[in-house]
XYZ file of C-alpha atoms in Angstrom:
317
model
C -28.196 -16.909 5.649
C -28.617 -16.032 9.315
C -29.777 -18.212 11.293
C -32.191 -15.796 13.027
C -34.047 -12.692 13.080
C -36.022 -10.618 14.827
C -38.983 -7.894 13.249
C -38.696 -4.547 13.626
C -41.752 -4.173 15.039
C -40.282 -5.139 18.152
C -38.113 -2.872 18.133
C -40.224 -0.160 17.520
C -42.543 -1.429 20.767
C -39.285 -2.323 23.061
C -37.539 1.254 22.353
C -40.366 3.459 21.669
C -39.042 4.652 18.077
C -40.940 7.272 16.513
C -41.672 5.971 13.066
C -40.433 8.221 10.070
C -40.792 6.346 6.934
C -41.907 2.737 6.633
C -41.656 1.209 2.715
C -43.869 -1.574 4.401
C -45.121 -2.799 7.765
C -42.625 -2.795 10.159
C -43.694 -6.700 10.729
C -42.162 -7.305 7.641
C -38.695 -5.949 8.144
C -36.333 -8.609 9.709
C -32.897 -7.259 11.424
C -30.213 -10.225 11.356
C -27.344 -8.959 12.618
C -27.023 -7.794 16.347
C -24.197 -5.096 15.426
C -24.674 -1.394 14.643
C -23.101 0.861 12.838
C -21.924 4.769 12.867
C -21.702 5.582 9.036
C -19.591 8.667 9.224
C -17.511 7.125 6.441
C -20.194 6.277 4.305
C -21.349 9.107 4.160
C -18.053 10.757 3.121
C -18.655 8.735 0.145
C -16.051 5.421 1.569
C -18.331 2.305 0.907
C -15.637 -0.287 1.229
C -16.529 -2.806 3.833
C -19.778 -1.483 4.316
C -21.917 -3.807 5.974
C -25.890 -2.958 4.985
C -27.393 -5.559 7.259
C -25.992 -3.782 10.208
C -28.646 -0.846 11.762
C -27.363 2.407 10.939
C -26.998 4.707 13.616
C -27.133 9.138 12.776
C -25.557 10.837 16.521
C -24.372 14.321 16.324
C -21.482 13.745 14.874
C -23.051 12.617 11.620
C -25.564 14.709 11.600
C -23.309 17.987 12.152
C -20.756 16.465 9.335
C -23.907 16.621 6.723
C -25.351 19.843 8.228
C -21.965 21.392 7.239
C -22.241 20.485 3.366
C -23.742 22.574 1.114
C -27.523 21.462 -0.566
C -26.083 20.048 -3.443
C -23.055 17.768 -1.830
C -25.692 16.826 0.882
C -27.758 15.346 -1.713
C -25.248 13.405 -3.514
C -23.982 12.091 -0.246
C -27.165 11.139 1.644
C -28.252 9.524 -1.761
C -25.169 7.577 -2.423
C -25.937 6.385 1.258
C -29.402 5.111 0.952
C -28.483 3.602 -2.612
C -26.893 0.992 -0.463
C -30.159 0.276 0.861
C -29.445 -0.299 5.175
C -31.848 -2.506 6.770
C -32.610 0.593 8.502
C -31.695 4.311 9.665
C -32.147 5.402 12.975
C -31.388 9.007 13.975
C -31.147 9.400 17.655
C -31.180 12.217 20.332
C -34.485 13.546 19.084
C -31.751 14.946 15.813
C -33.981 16.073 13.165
C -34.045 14.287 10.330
C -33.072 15.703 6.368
C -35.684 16.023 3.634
C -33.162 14.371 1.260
C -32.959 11.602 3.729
C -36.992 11.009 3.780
C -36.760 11.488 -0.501
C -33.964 8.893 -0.973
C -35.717 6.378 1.627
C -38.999 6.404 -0.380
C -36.627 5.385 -3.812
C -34.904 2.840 -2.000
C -37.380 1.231 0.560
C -35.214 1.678 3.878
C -37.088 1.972 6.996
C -36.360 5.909 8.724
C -36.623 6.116 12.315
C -35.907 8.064 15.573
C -35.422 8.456 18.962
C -34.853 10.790 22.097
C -32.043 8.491 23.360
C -28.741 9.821 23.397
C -26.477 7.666 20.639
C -24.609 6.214 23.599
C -27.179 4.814 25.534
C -29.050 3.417 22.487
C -26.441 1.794 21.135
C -25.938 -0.066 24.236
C -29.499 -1.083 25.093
C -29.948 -2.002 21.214
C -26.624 -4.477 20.728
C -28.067 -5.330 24.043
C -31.935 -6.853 22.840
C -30.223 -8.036 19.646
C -27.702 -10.486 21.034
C -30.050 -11.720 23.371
C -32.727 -11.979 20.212
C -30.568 -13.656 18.185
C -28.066 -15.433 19.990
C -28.021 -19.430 18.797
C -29.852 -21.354 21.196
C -30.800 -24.647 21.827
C -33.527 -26.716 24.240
C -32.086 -28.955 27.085
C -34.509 -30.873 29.023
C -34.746 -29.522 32.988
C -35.814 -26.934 35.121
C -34.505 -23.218 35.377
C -34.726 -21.414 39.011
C -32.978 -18.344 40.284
C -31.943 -19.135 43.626
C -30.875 -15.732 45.741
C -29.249 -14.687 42.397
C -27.702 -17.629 41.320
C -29.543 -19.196 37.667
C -29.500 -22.795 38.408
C -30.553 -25.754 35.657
C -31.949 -28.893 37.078
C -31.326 -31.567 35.456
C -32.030 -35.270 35.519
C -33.987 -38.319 34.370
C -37.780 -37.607 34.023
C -39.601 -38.367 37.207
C -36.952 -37.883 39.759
C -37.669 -34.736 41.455
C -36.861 -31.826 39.067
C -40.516 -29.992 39.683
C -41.075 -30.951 43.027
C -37.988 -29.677 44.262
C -38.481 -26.310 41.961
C -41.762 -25.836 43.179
C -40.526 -26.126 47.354
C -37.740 -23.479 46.255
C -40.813 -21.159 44.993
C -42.479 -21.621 47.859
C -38.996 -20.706 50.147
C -39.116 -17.356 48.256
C -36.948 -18.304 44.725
C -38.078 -17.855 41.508
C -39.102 -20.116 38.939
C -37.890 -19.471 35.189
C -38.950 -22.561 32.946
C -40.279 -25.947 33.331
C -39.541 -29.019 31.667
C -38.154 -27.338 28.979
C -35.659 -24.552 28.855
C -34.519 -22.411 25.655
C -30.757 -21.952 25.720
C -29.457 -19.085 24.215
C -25.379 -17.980 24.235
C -25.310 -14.539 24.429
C -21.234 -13.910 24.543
C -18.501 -16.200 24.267
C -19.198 -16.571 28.073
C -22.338 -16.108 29.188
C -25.713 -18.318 28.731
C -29.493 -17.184 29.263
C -32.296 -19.082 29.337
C -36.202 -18.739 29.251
C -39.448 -20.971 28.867
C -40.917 -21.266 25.681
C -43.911 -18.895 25.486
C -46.404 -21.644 25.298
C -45.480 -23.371 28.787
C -44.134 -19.923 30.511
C -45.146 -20.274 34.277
C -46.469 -23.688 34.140
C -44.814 -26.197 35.776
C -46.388 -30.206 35.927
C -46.477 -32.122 39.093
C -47.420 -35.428 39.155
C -50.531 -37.127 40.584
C -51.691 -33.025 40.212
C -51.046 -31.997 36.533
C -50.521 -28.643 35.437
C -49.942 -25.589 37.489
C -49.680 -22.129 37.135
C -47.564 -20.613 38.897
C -47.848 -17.493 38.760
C -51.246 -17.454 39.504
C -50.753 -19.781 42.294
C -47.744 -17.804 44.186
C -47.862 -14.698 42.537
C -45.689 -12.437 39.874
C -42.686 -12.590 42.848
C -42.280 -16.125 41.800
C -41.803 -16.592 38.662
C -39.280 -14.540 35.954
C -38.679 -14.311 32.183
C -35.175 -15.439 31.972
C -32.015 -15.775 33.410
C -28.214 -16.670 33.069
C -27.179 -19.859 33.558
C -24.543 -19.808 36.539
C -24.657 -23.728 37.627
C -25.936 -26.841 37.113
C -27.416 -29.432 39.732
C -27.561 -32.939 37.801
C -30.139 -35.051 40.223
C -29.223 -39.004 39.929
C -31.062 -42.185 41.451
C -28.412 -42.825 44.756
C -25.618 -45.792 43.557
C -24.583 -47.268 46.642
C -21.772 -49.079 44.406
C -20.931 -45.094 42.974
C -18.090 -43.097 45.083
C -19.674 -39.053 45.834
C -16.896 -36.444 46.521
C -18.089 -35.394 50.436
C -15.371 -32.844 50.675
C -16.536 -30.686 47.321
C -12.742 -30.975 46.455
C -13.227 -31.654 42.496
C -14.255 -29.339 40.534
C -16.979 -31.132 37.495
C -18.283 -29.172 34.749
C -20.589 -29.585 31.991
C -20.353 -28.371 28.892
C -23.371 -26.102 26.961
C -22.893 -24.821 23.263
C -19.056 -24.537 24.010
C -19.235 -22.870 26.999
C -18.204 -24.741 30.690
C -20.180 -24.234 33.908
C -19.835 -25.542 37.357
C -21.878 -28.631 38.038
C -22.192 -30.492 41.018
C -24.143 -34.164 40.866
C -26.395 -34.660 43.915
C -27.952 -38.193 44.396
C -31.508 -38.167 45.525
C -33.142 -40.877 48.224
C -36.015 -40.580 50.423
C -35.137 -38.236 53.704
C -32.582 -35.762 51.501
C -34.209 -32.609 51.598
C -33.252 -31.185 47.954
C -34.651 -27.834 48.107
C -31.931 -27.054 50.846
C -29.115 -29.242 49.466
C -30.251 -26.140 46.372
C -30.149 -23.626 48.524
C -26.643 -24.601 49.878
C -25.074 -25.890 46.674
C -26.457 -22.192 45.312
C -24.396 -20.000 48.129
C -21.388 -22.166 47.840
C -20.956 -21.637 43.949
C -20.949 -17.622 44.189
C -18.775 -17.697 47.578
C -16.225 -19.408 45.034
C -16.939 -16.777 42.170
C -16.260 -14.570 45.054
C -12.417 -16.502 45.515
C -13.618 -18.469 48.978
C -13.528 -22.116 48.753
C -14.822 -24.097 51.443
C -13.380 -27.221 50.871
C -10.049 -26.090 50.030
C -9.869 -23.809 53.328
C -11.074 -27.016 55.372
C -8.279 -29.399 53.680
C -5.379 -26.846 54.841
C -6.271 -26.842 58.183
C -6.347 -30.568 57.900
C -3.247 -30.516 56.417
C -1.808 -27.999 59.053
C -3.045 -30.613 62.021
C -1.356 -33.105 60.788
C 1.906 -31.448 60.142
C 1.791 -31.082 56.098
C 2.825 -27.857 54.237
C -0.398 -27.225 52.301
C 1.702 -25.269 49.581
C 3.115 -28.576 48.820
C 0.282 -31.017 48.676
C -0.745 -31.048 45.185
C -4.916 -31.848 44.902
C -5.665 -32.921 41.606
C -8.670 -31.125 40.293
């Protein structure tokens, strides 16, 4: 059993499909798999592997391949085809759809629908909404900004800063995604989104002050539905007994749902101005997506001064 679904319905709103045939509201018609499917060999009468939970997709190809049988083979062959009873049928590029298609649909209860889209395009933007709609996900504690393009999770201990220092980012012109509480969702073997739950979407709490809107407060510029997850910034009470890397030299990670992502641990005290340490940390993580490291670059000069062959100093990272 999957683990989740998505209805129809909002499909139907998200791409604009023009409804064909509906055996019951579209509200009650749950797609669980994110794939799709081109069911040229289906339709040649090859059911082996076929996968019924998957959308099925009718481009030109299909539909010339039927449009070149004659009334009675189409029959058989669009009938054998809804017998297996797809969670749906979408024909794209505004195709028309077959009488025989409409007949067998009302027999076997399969949802017929359309759309102007080329088959290409579709396809894309459709695997695209379904992996993000049901992608396993979990809920981490923390605070989810984009900071100039960069998703960045706060995390720490309640009460040390997280809001605060998300709320002095909004107000330096970044965005605010979630709150307190951030939905996780892993979209690829790679890649990580994350959102606010719809019931606390915008809000943020402060406190002495209590609840905010945000988007009321700063406008629709500061706030955003979701966002990948490119770093994390783990906020600690300062250790004086507790060693901090000040060169940026090793690399720490954290690990979410499988997946690793660059973390650097900042410790907070009165005077550190976090919103900027953000802003900083933020820039430094994509110059070394973009193959510049700082620290590295500043170590081989320091090696060069004082007469060491960089290429054979070994850092442990």
């Amino acid at each position: 059993m999957p683990a989740y679904s998505t209805a129809l319905s909002s499909l139907i709103e998200e791409f604009s499909l023009d409804l064909v045939y509906l055996p019951r509201p579209a509200e009650e018609i749950y797609i669980s798999r994110s794939d799709t499917n081109r069911p040229a060999l289906a339709l040649s009468g090859f059911f082996n592997l076929f996968e019924p939970d998957r959308i099925q997709l009718i481009g030109n190809a299909e539909h010339e391949f039927l449009a070149s049988m004659n009334e009675k083979t189409l029959r058989k062959r669009v009938f054998n085809f809804m017998a297996q009873c797809p969670v749906a049928v979408i024909f794209t590029t505004g195709l028309t759809v077959f009488p025989e298609f409409i007949e067998a649909a009302m027999i076997y209860a399969v949802p017929i629908l359309s759309t102007q889209s080329t088959t290409s395009y579709f396809t894309a933007a459709l695997i695209g909404s379904l992996s993000l709609s049901l992608a396993p996900r979990i809920t981490r504690h923390g605070v989810l900004v984009e900071v100039y393009g960069e998703g960045i999770l706060i995390s720490g201990e309640s009460g040390i800063g997280k809001s605060e220092t998300a709320i002095e980012l909004v107000k330096r012109g970044h965005r605010l995604i979630a709150d307190d509480a951030v939905d996780i969702r892993k979209v690829s073997a790679k890649s990580l989104v994350g959102r606010a739950p719809s019931s606390i979407r915008h809000y943020a709490e402060l406190r002495g002050v209590g609840i905010i809107d945000v988007c009321r407060l700063f406008g629709m510029g500061a706030v955003k539905e979701s966002e990948k997850i490119d770093f994390v910034i783990s906020l600690e009470q300062w250790d004086s007994e507790k060693f901090y890397d000040r060169m940026g030299l090793e690399n720490e990670y954290c690990e979410i749902m499988g997946i690793k992502v660059p973390q650097v641990t900042i410790p907070v005290r009165p005077g550190r101005n976090l919103a900027v340490i953000i802003e900083i940390a933020a820039m430094n993580n994509r110059q070394k997506r973009m193959g510049y490291n700082t620290a590295e670059e500043f170590n081989k000069q320091m090696l060069l001064q004082a007469g060491v062959d960089p290429s054979a100093y070994n850092h442990p990272h």
